[in-house]
Amino acid sequence: MIFMNQSHASPPIRVLIAKLGLDGHDRGALVVARALRDAGMEVIYTGLRQTPEMVADAALQEDVDVVGLSILSGAHLVLLPRTVDLLRKYGLGDVLVIAGGIIPDEDVPVLRERGVHAVFGPGSSTQEIVNFIREHVRK
Amino acid sequence: MELVQAAIAGDRRAIARLITLIESEIKEAPAILAEIYPYTGRAYVIGITGAPGSGKSTLVNQLAKSYCDLGRRVGVIAVDATSPFSGGAILGDRVRMRDLGQYPGVFVRSMASRGNLGGLARTTPAVVKVLDAAGYDLILVETVGTGQLEVEIARTAHTVLVVEMPGTGDEIQSIKAGVLEIADVVVVNKSDRDGAERTAAILEAMLSTRERWAGSGLVYSDHSGALLPRLAKYLGGEKSSMTEETSWRPRVVRTVATRGEGIADLLCAIEQHRQHLLTTREWEERNRLRLLSEIEQVLRRRLMERLLHQVELDHLAEVVNSVLARRLDPYAAAEQLLCG
Ligand SMILES: Nc1nc2c(ncn2[C@@H]2O[C@H](COP(=O)(O)OP(=O)(O)O)[C@@H](O)[C@H]2O)c(=O)[nH]1
Ligand SMILES: [Mg+2]
C-alpha cells in the first residue's frame, strides 16, 4: 500500500447511486454504496425519492461512469427506461446503467432491451456488482 | 481545445468532462488550465467549513436557492473524504441538496479529497476556475468537515463561513479545532435547539479578541522558508495596511438551515464582508496572497516530484539498508540522496 503510486494509478470509477420512486428505504442502496467504496470507487449518493430527471441531471454534472438505481415500488418498467432515455438525451449513452431492488425475472429482458445493462436481484452479492462494473465500465 | 471552448460557452456536459480531466490530473491539465485562466476571476467564492453534521450541506442548499432567486448562476463544489484504505469514497452531500435539481442555473459537483488533508482536494482550486470560466458567478465550496484544522479553504474563498451548532463553551467545535481564525462569518446553525443564543454570545466574545486573520490564517505555513510569509514581508514589511477601524470584525449569524430561517441575515453578512473587501485594500491583498499560495503549492509539488524522480533505486535501497543497520541516520540518509 505505501508503495502504491497514487498519481500514476488510473482515476477512480465514479458511480451515482440513487433510489428511484416514492416509497421505501435505502438500506440496499447504502450497502451497495459501501461495497463500491471499499472496491475503490467514488460513489455519489443522492438518497431517497429521486426522479429520472434528478438522476440524469446529477449524472451529467457529476460525470459518472455508472448509474446504479435501486427501485422497490413496482414502477420499474416506467422509471428505468425513462432514466435511460434521459441519459441518452444528455449525451450520456456510454454510461453503464445497473438496477437493483425488487424486479420480477420476467421483466429483466424487457429492461435489458430498453438499455438497462444489468439487473441485480436481492440474491446478488456485492462482489458480483463490483465485478460487473469493472468489466463493463467505459474505458 | 474544443472541450474548453464548449465549457466556457456554458455547455454543462463539457464542464463536467473538463472537471473530470482536471481532477484526474492528466498530462494535459496544465495546458487546459492555461487556456481557462484568462476567463477566470469573475466569480465570488464562498467557503463553508465546520464539523461533520453541523449542517453545511443543508446551508449550501439554502444559499444556492437564495442566490439563484436573485438571478445568480451558482456553482457548488462539495468535498468529502476519500477512504485511506480503499481509495474509494462515499460523497453524500447531494442528499441535502435535492431542491437544487429544479434550478437550471445551479451546477453541483461532488469531489473526493483523494488523499489531501487540508479539507479540500488538491485540485479543488482548479475546479473552482473551471466553474468560474463557465460563467458561474457565485461558487460555494463545502469542505470535508473533519472538524480538524481546515485552512485551505481560506486560500480558496473570498468569504469563509464557519458553521457551528449550539453547545456549551467547551463543546464549541470551531474553538477546539482552531478554525475560528479563518472565519469571516460564523454561522450558529440548528438554532432551533437550546442554547443557540448563548453559543452565539460566546463566539462573539471569542471573535472580539482573536488574532487578525491576514496575519494568521493565510500566512500560516508549516514549511520553513515558505514563500508566502517572505513575500508578504517583502511587499508590506511589518506594517499591515489594516488598522483597527478598517479591519473586518466577523459577524455571528443564527440560522435554522432545515427551515430556511436566518438565511436572509446570512446573505446580508456575506454581502457586508464582500463590501468590506472591495472598499479596503484587503481584496487585492487577499487575491495576491491567494495566488502566491497556489503558485507555491504547485511549485512544491513539482520540485518534490522532480527530486524524488532523480533518486536512483539502487542507491535508495543501499541507503535504507545502512539506516536499518544503524550505520546512517535518516537525516544523513536524506542528505545523501539529495546529493545524488
Ligand atoms: N434541527 C436542525 N437540524 C438541522 C439543521 N440543519 C441541518 N440539520 C440536520 O443535520 C443533519 C446534518 O446536516 P448536513 O447538512 O448533512 O451537515 P454537514 O455534514 O455539515 O454537511 C441532517 O440530518 C440535517 O437535516 C437545523 O438548522 N436544525
Ligand atoms: Mg455535508
Coordinates of C-alpha atoms and ligand atoms in Angstrom, one line a residue:
Chain A
M1 CA 0.0 0.0 0.0
I2 CA 2.7 2.5 0.9
F3 CA 4.5 1.7 -2.3
M4 CA 1.4 2.5 -4.4
N5 CA 2.0 5.5 -6.6
Q6 CA -1.3 7.5 -6.5
S7 CA -0.5 9.8 -9.3
H8 CA 0.0 7.1 -11.8
A9 CA -3.0 5.0 -10.8
S10 CA -6.0 5.4 -13.1
P11 CA -8.7 7.7 -11.7
P12 CA -11.4 6.0 -9.6
I13 CA -14.6 4.9 -11.3
R14 CA -17.4 7.3 -10.4
V15 CA -20.8 5.8 -9.6
L16 CA -24.1 7.5 -8.9
I17 CA -26.3 5.6 -6.6
A18 CA -29.9 6.7 -6.3
K19 CA -33.2 5.3 -5.0
L20 CA -35.9 5.8 -7.6
G21 CA -39.6 6.1 -6.7
L22 CA -41.6 7.5 -3.8
D23 CA -41.6 4.7 -1.3
G24 CA -39.3 2.6 0.8
H25 CA -35.9 2.8 2.5
D26 CA -32.4 2.9 1.1
R27 CA -30.7 0.1 3.1
G28 CA -29.9 -1.9 0.0
A29 CA -28.6 1.1 -1.9
L30 CA -26.3 2.0 1.1
V31 CA -24.9 -1.5 1.3
V32 CA -24.0 -1.3 -2.4
A33 CA -22.6 2.2 -2.0
R34 CA -20.2 1.0 0.8
A35 CA -19.2 -2.1 -1.2
L36 CA -18.3 0.1 -4.2
R37 CA -16.4 2.5 -2.0
D38 CA -14.4 -0.4 -0.5
A39 CA -13.6 -1.5 -4.0
G40 CA -12.0 1.9 -4.6
M41 CA -14.8 3.6 -6.4
E42 CA -16.2 7.1 -5.8
V43 CA -19.9 6.8 -5.0
I44 CA -22.1 9.9 -5.3
Y45 CA -25.1 9.0 -3.1
T46 CA -28.2 11.1 -3.8
G47 CA -30.7 9.5 -1.4
L48 CA -34.3 8.7 -1.5
R49 CA -37.2 9.7 -3.7
Q50 CA -35.3 10.5 -6.8
T51 CA -37.0 11.1 -10.2
P52 CA -35.4 10.1 -13.5
E53 CA -34.9 13.8 -14.2
M54 CA -32.9 14.3 -11.0
V55 CA -30.8 11.2 -11.7
A56 CA -30.0 12.2 -15.2
D57 CA -29.1 15.8 -14.1
A58 CA -26.9 14.6 -11.3
A59 CA -25.2 12.0 -13.6
L60 CA -24.5 14.8 -16.1
Q61 CA -23.0 17.2 -13.6
E62 CA -21.0 14.5 -11.7
D63 CA -19.7 13.0 -15.0
V64 CA -20.2 9.5 -13.6
D65 CA -19.2 6.3 -15.4
V66 CA -22.0 4.2 -13.8
V67 CA -25.6 4.9 -12.7
G68 CA -26.9 2.4 -10.1
L69 CA -30.6 2.6 -9.4
S70 CA -32.4 1.0 -6.6
I71 CA -36.2 0.5 -7.0
L72 CA -38.8 -1.2 -4.9
S73 CA -42.0 0.4 -6.0
G74 CA -43.0 -1.7 -8.9
A75 CA -42.8 1.3 -11.3
H76 CA -39.5 0.0 -12.7
L77 CA -40.9 -0.6 -16.2
V78 CA -41.7 3.1 -16.4
L79 CA -38.9 4.8 -14.3
L80 CA -35.9 2.8 -15.5
P81 CA -36.4 3.2 -19.3
R82 CA -37.3 6.9 -18.7
T83 CA -34.0 7.4 -16.9
V84 CA -32.1 5.6 -19.7
D85 CA -33.8 7.8 -22.3
L86 CA -32.9 11.0 -20.4
L87 CA -29.3 9.9 -20.1
R88 CA -29.1 9.4 -23.8
K89 CA -30.7 12.7 -24.5
Y90 CA -28.0 14.3 -22.3
G91 CA -25.3 12.6 -24.4
L92 CA -24.6 10.1 -21.7
G93 CA -25.3 7.0 -23.7
D94 CA -22.0 5.4 -22.8
V95 CA -22.8 5.4 -19.1
L96 CA -23.3 2.0 -17.6
V97 CA -26.8 1.6 -16.1
I98 CA -27.5 -1.1 -13.5
A99 CA -30.5 -1.7 -11.4
G100 CA -31.3 -3.5 -8.2
G101 CA -34.2 -4.0 -5.8
I102 CA -37.4 -5.9 -6.4
I103 CA -37.7 -6.6 -10.1
P104 CA -39.5 -9.8 -11.3
D105 CA -37.5 -12.1 -13.5
E106 CA -39.8 -11.8 -16.5
D107 CA -39.2 -8.0 -16.6
V108 CA -35.4 -8.3 -16.9
P109 CA -35.3 -9.0 -20.6
V110 CA -37.6 -6.0 -21.2
L111 CA -35.4 -3.7 -19.2
R112 CA -32.2 -5.0 -20.9
E113 CA -33.9 -4.3 -24.2
R114 CA -34.6 -0.7 -23.1
G115 CA -31.0 -0.1 -22.2
V116 CA -30.5 -1.3 -18.6
H117 CA -27.2 -3.1 -18.7
A118 CA -27.8 -5.4 -15.8
V119 CA -30.3 -6.2 -13.0
F120 CA -29.2 -7.4 -9.6
G121 CA -31.8 -9.0 -7.5
P122 CA -31.9 -9.4 -3.8
G123 CA -29.8 -12.6 -4.0
S124 CA -26.9 -10.9 -5.8
S125 CA -23.6 -10.4 -3.9
T126 CA -22.0 -7.0 -3.8
Q127 CA -18.9 -8.7 -5.3
E128 CA -20.9 -9.6 -8.4
I129 CA -21.8 -5.9 -8.8
V130 CA -18.2 -4.8 -8.4
N131 CA -17.0 -7.3 -10.9
F132 CA -19.7 -6.4 -13.4
I133 CA -18.8 -2.7 -13.2
R134 CA -15.1 -3.3 -13.6
E135 CA -15.7 -5.5 -16.6
H136 CA -18.2 -3.3 -18.4
V137 CA -17.4 0.3 -17.5
R138 CA -16.4 2.6 -20.3
K139 CA -12.7 2.9 -20.6
Chain B
M1 CA -9.2 22.6 -27.1
E2 CA -12.8 22.2 -28.2
L3 CA -14.0 21.0 -24.8
V4 CA -12.6 24.1 -23.1
Q5 CA -14.4 26.4 -25.5
A6 CA -17.7 24.4 -25.1
A7 CA -17.3 24.7 -21.3
I8 CA -16.7 28.4 -21.4
A9 CA -19.8 28.7 -23.6
G10 CA -21.7 27.1 -20.7
D11 CA -22.2 23.5 -22.1
R12 CA -22.9 21.5 -18.9
R13 CA -21.7 18.2 -20.3
A14 CA -18.4 19.9 -21.4
I15 CA -18.0 21.5 -17.9
A16 CA -18.5 18.1 -16.2
R17 CA -16.0 16.4 -18.5
L18 CA -13.4 19.1 -18.1
I19 CA -13.7 18.9 -14.3
T20 CA -13.0 15.2 -14.5
L21 CA -9.9 15.8 -16.6
I22 CA -8.6 18.4 -14.2
E23 CA -9.4 16.3 -11.2
S24 CA -7.6 13.3 -12.7
E25 CA -4.5 15.5 -13.1
I26 CA -4.0 14.2 -16.6
K27 CA -0.9 15.3 -18.5
E28 CA -2.9 17.9 -20.4
A29 CA -4.3 19.5 -17.2
P30 CA -1.7 22.4 -17.1
A31 CA -2.5 23.3 -20.7
I32 CA -6.2 23.2 -20.1
L33 CA -5.8 25.5 -17.1
A34 CA -3.7 27.9 -19.1
E35 CA -6.5 28.1 -21.7
I36 CA -9.1 28.7 -19.0
Y37 CA -7.2 31.1 -16.8
P38 CA -7.9 34.3 -18.8
Y39 CA -11.6 33.7 -18.4
T40 CA -11.4 33.4 -14.6
G41 CA -11.5 36.0 -11.8
R42 CA -15.1 36.9 -12.2
A43 CA -16.7 34.6 -9.6
Y44 CA -17.2 35.3 -6.0
V45 CA -16.2 32.2 -3.9
I46 CA -17.8 31.4 -0.6
G47 CA -16.3 28.6 1.6
I48 CA -18.3 26.6 4.1
T49 CA -16.5 24.7 6.7
G50 CA -17.4 23.2 10.1
A51 CA -17.7 19.9 12.0
P52 CA -19.5 16.9 10.4
G53 CA -23.3 17.1 10.8
S54 CA -23.3 20.8 11.6
G55 CA -25.5 21.4 8.6
K56 CA -23.0 22.6 5.9
S57 CA -24.8 20.9 3.0
T58 CA -28.2 22.0 4.2
L59 CA -27.0 25.6 4.4
V60 CA -25.4 25.3 0.9
N61 CA -28.8 24.1 -0.4
Q62 CA -30.5 27.2 1.1
L63 CA -27.8 29.6 0.0
A64 CA -27.8 28.3 -3.6
K65 CA -31.5 28.7 -3.8
S66 CA -31.4 32.2 -2.5
Y67 CA -28.7 33.3 -4.8
C68 CA -30.5 31.7 -7.8
D69 CA -33.6 33.6 -6.9
L70 CA -31.5 36.8 -7.0
G71 CA -30.6 35.8 -10.6
R72 CA -27.1 34.5 -10.0
R73 CA -25.7 31.4 -11.6
V74 CA -24.4 29.2 -8.7
G75 CA -21.7 26.5 -8.8
V76 CA -21.4 24.2 -5.8
I77 CA -18.3 22.1 -5.0
A78 CA -18.9 19.6 -2.2
V79 CA -15.8 17.8 -0.9
D80 CA -15.9 14.6 1.1
A81 CA -13.2 12.3 2.4
T82 CA -11.5 9.6 0.4
S83 CA -11.1 6.3 2.4
P84 CA -7.3 5.9 3.1
F85 CA -7.9 2.1 2.9
S86 CA -9.5 1.6 -0.4
G87 CA -9.0 4.9 -2.2
G88 CA -12.8 5.0 -2.7
A89 CA -15.3 7.4 -1.2
I90 CA -19.0 8.0 -0.5
L91 CA -19.9 11.5 -1.5
G92 CA -23.2 12.2 0.3
D93 CA -23.7 15.9 0.3
R94 CA -26.2 15.8 -2.5
V95 CA -28.7 14.2 -0.2
R96 CA -29.2 17.6 1.5
M97 CA -29.3 19.5 -1.8
R98 CA -32.2 17.8 -3.5
D99 CA -34.1 21.1 -4.0
L100 CA -31.3 22.3 -6.4
G101 CA -32.4 19.9 -9.1
Q102 CA -35.2 22.3 -10.0
Y103 CA -32.8 25.2 -10.6
P104 CA -31.2 25.1 -14.1
G105 CA -28.8 27.8 -13.0
V106 CA -27.1 25.6 -10.4
F107 CA -24.2 23.2 -11.1
V108 CA -23.3 20.8 -8.3
R109 CA -20.1 18.8 -8.3
S110 CA -19.1 16.3 -5.6
M111 CA -15.3 15.8 -5.1
A112 CA -13.4 13.2 -3.1
S113 CA -10.4 14.6 -1.2
R114 CA -8.1 11.9 -2.9
G115 CA -5.6 11.9 -0.1
N116 CA -5.3 15.6 0.5
L117 CA -5.6 16.6 4.2
G118 CA -6.5 20.3 4.3
G119 CA -10.2 20.0 3.9
L120 CA -10.2 20.2 0.1
A121 CA -9.0 18.1 -2.8
R122 CA -5.7 19.1 -4.2
T123 CA -7.5 20.1 -7.4
T124 CA -10.4 22.0 -5.9
P125 CA -9.0 25.4 -6.6
A126 CA -8.6 24.4 -10.3
V127 CA -12.2 23.1 -10.4
V128 CA -13.3 26.5 -9.0
K129 CA -11.6 28.0 -12.0
V130 CA -13.5 25.8 -14.4
L131 CA -16.8 26.9 -12.9
D132 CA -15.7 30.5 -12.8
A133 CA -14.7 30.4 -16.5
A134 CA -18.0 28.7 -17.4
G135 CA -19.9 31.7 -16.0
Y136 CA -20.9 30.6 -12.6
D137 CA -20.6 33.9 -10.8
L138 CA -21.1 32.6 -7.3
I139 CA -19.3 29.4 -6.2
L140 CA -20.0 27.7 -2.9
V141 CA -17.3 25.3 -1.7
E142 CA -18.2 22.9 1.1
T143 CA -15.1 21.4 2.8
V144 CA -14.7 17.8 4.0
G145 CA -15.6 18.9 7.6
T146 CA -13.4 16.7 9.6
G147 CA -13.6 19.2 12.5
Q148 CA -9.9 19.5 12.1
L149 CA -7.8 22.4 11.0
E150 CA -9.1 23.0 7.5
V151 CA -7.3 26.1 6.5
E152 CA -7.0 25.5 2.8
I153 CA -10.5 27.0 2.3
A154 CA -9.2 30.4 3.5
R155 CA -6.8 30.4 0.5
T156 CA -9.6 29.5 -1.9
A157 CA -12.6 31.5 -0.9
H158 CA -13.3 35.2 -0.7
T159 CA -15.6 34.8 2.3
V160 CA -15.3 31.8 4.7
L161 CA -18.3 30.7 6.7
V162 CA -17.6 28.5 9.8
V163 CA -20.6 26.5 10.7
E164 CA -21.2 25.8 14.4
M165 CA -24.0 24.2 16.5
P166 CA -25.5 25.3 19.8
G167 CA -23.4 23.9 22.7
T168 CA -21.6 24.9 25.8
G169 CA -18.2 26.7 25.7
D170 CA -16.1 23.5 25.7
E171 CA -18.4 21.8 23.1
I172 CA -17.9 24.5 20.5
Q173 CA -16.0 22.7 17.8
S174 CA -14.7 25.6 15.9
I175 CA -12.9 26.8 19.0
K176 CA -11.5 23.4 19.7
A177 CA -10.4 22.8 16.1
G178 CA -8.9 26.2 15.8
V179 CA -10.8 27.2 12.7
L180 CA -12.3 30.4 14.2
E181 CA -9.3 32.3 12.9
I182 CA -10.3 31.8 9.3
A183 CA -14.0 32.7 9.8
D184 CA -15.4 35.8 8.1
V185 CA -18.9 34.9 9.2
V186 CA -19.7 32.3 12.0
V187 CA -23.0 30.6 11.5
V188 CA -24.7 29.1 14.6
N189 CA -26.9 26.6 12.7
K190 CA -29.6 24.4 14.3
S191 CA -30.7 27.5 16.3
D192 CA -34.0 25.7 16.8
R193 CA -32.1 23.9 19.6
D194 CA -31.5 25.1 23.1
G195 CA -28.5 27.3 23.8
A196 CA -28.1 29.0 20.4
E197 CA -28.2 32.4 21.9
R198 CA -25.6 31.6 24.5
T199 CA -23.4 29.9 21.9
A200 CA -23.6 33.0 19.7
A201 CA -22.6 35.2 22.6
I202 CA -19.6 33.0 23.5
L203 CA -18.5 33.1 19.9
E204 CA -18.9 36.9 19.7
A205 CA -16.7 37.2 22.7
M206 CA -14.1 34.9 21.3
L207 CA -14.1 36.8 18.0
S208 CA -13.7 40.2 19.6
T209 CA -10.3 39.1 20.9
R210 CA -9.0 36.9 18.1
E211 CA -5.9 37.4 16.1
R212 CA -6.4 39.3 12.9
W213 CA -6.6 36.8 10.1
A214 CA -4.5 38.4 7.4
G215 CA -1.6 37.8 9.8
S216 CA -2.5 34.3 10.8
G217 CA -4.8 32.1 8.8
L218 CA -3.5 32.7 5.4
V219 CA 0.1 33.3 6.0
Y220 CA 0.4 30.3 8.3
S221 CA 2.6 27.6 6.9
D222 CA 4.3 24.7 8.5
H223 CA 7.1 24.8 5.9
S224 CA 10.2 26.5 6.8
G225 CA 11.3 29.1 4.2
A226 CA 7.7 29.3 2.9
L227 CA 7.4 31.9 0.1
L228 CA 4.2 33.3 1.4
P229 CA 5.4 35.0 4.6
R230 CA 8.6 36.0 2.9
L231 CA 6.7 37.8 0.1
A232 CA 4.2 39.3 2.5
K233 CA 7.2 40.8 4.3
Y234 CA 8.9 41.9 1.2
L235 CA 5.8 43.7 -0.1
G236 CA 4.3 45.1 3.1
G237 CA 7.0 44.9 5.7
E238 CA 5.9 44.7 9.3
K239 CA 3.2 47.4 8.9
S240 CA -0.1 46.0 7.9
S241 CA -2.4 48.3 5.9
M242 CA -5.2 47.3 8.2
T243 CA -5.9 49.4 11.2
E244 CA -8.4 48.7 13.9
E245 CA -11.1 50.7 12.1
T246 CA -10.7 49.1 8.7
S247 CA -10.2 45.5 9.7
W248 CA -13.1 43.1 9.5
R249 CA -14.9 42.1 12.6
P250 CA -16.5 38.6 11.9
R251 CA -20.3 38.5 12.1
V252 CA -22.2 35.8 14.0
V253 CA -25.4 34.8 12.4
R254 CA -28.0 32.3 13.8
T255 CA -29.8 30.0 11.3
V256 CA -32.1 27.0 11.0
A257 CA -31.0 25.7 7.7
T258 CA -33.7 23.0 7.5
R259 CA -36.4 25.7 7.6
G260 CA -34.5 28.4 5.8
E261 CA -34.6 30.7 8.8
G262 CA -31.8 33.3 9.2
I263 CA -30.7 32.8 5.6
A264 CA -31.5 36.4 4.7
D265 CA -29.3 37.6 7.6
L266 CA -26.6 35.3 6.4
L267 CA -26.7 36.7 2.9
C268 CA -26.6 40.1 4.4
A269 CA -23.5 39.3 6.5
I270 CA -21.8 37.8 3.4
E271 CA -22.6 40.9 1.4
Q272 CA -21.2 43.1 4.1
H273 CA -18.0 41.2 4.1
R274 CA -17.8 41.4 0.3
Q275 CA -18.3 45.2 0.5
H276 CA -15.6 45.4 3.2
L277 CA -13.1 43.5 0.9
L278 CA -13.9 45.7 -2.0
T279 CA -13.7 49.0 -0.2
T280 CA -10.4 48.3 1.6
R281 CA -7.1 47.1 0.2
E282 CA -7.9 43.6 1.5
W283 CA -9.4 42.5 -1.8
E284 CA -6.2 43.0 -3.6
E285 CA -4.1 41.7 -0.7
R286 CA -6.1 38.6 -0.3
N287 CA -6.0 37.9 -4.1
R288 CA -2.3 38.3 -4.2
L289 CA -1.7 36.0 -1.2
R290 CA -4.2 33.5 -2.6
L291 CA -2.4 33.3 -5.9
L292 CA 1.0 33.2 -4.4
S293 CA -0.1 30.4 -2.1
E294 CA -1.3 28.5 -5.2
I295 CA 1.9 29.0 -7.1
E296 CA 3.9 27.9 -4.1
Q297 CA 1.9 24.7 -3.7
V298 CA 2.3 23.7 -7.3
L299 CA 6.0 24.6 -7.1
R300 CA 6.5 22.4 -4.0
R301 CA 4.7 19.5 -5.7
R302 CA 6.7 19.8 -8.9
L303 CA 10.0 20.2 -7.1
M304 CA 9.2 17.2 -4.9
E305 CA 8.3 15.1 -7.9
R306 CA 11.4 16.1 -9.7
L307 CA 13.7 15.4 -6.8
L308 CA 12.1 12.1 -6.0
H309 CA 12.3 11.1 -9.6
Q310 CA 16.1 11.7 -9.5
V311 CA 16.7 9.2 -6.7
E312 CA 18.4 6.1 -8.1
L313 CA 16.6 3.0 -6.8
D314 CA 19.8 1.0 -6.1
H315 CA 21.2 4.0 -4.2
L316 CA 17.9 4.2 -2.3
A317 CA 18.0 0.5 -1.4
E318 CA 21.6 0.8 -0.2
V319 CA 20.9 3.9 1.9
V320 CA 17.8 2.2 3.5
N321 CA 20.0 -0.8 4.4
S322 CA 22.5 1.5 6.0
V323 CA 19.8 3.2 8.1
L324 CA 18.4 -0.2 9.1
A325 CA 21.9 -1.3 10.2
R326 CA 22.3 1.9 12.2
R327 CA 25.3 2.9 10.1
L328 CA 23.4 6.0 8.9
D329 CA 20.7 8.1 10.5
P330 CA 17.5 9.1 8.5
Y331 CA 18.6 12.8 8.2
A332 CA 22.0 12.0 6.9
A333 CA 20.4 9.4 4.5
A334 CA 18.1 12.1 3.1
E335 CA 21.1 14.4 2.7
Q336 CA 23.0 11.7 0.8
L337 CA 20.0 11.1 -1.5
L338 CA 19.7 14.8 -2.2
C339 CA 23.3 15.0 -3.2
G340 CA 22.8 12.1 -5.6
Ligands
LIG1 N1 -32.6 20.6 13.9 C1 -31.9 21.0 12.9 N2 -31.3 20.1 12.1 C2 -30.6 20.5 11.1 C3 -30.4 21.9 10.7 N3 -29.6 22.0 9.6 C4 -29.3 20.7 9.3 N4 -29.9 19.8 10.1 C5 -29.7 18.4 10.1 O1 -28.4 18.0 10.5 C6 -28.0 16.8 9.8 C7 -26.7 17.1 9.1 O2 -26.8 18.1 8.1 P1 -25.8 18.2 6.8 O3 -26.3 19.4 6.1 O4 -25.7 16.9 6.1 O5 -24.5 18.5 7.7 P2 -22.9 18.5 7.1 O6 -22.3 17.2 7.5 O7 -22.3 19.6 7.9 O8 -23.0 18.8 5.7 C8 -29.1 16.5 8.8 O9 -29.9 15.5 9.4 C9 -29.9 17.8 8.7 O10 -31.3 17.6 8.3 C10 -31.1 22.8 11.6 O11 -31.0 24.1 11.4 N5 -31.8 22.3 12.6
MG2 MG -22.1 17.8 4.0

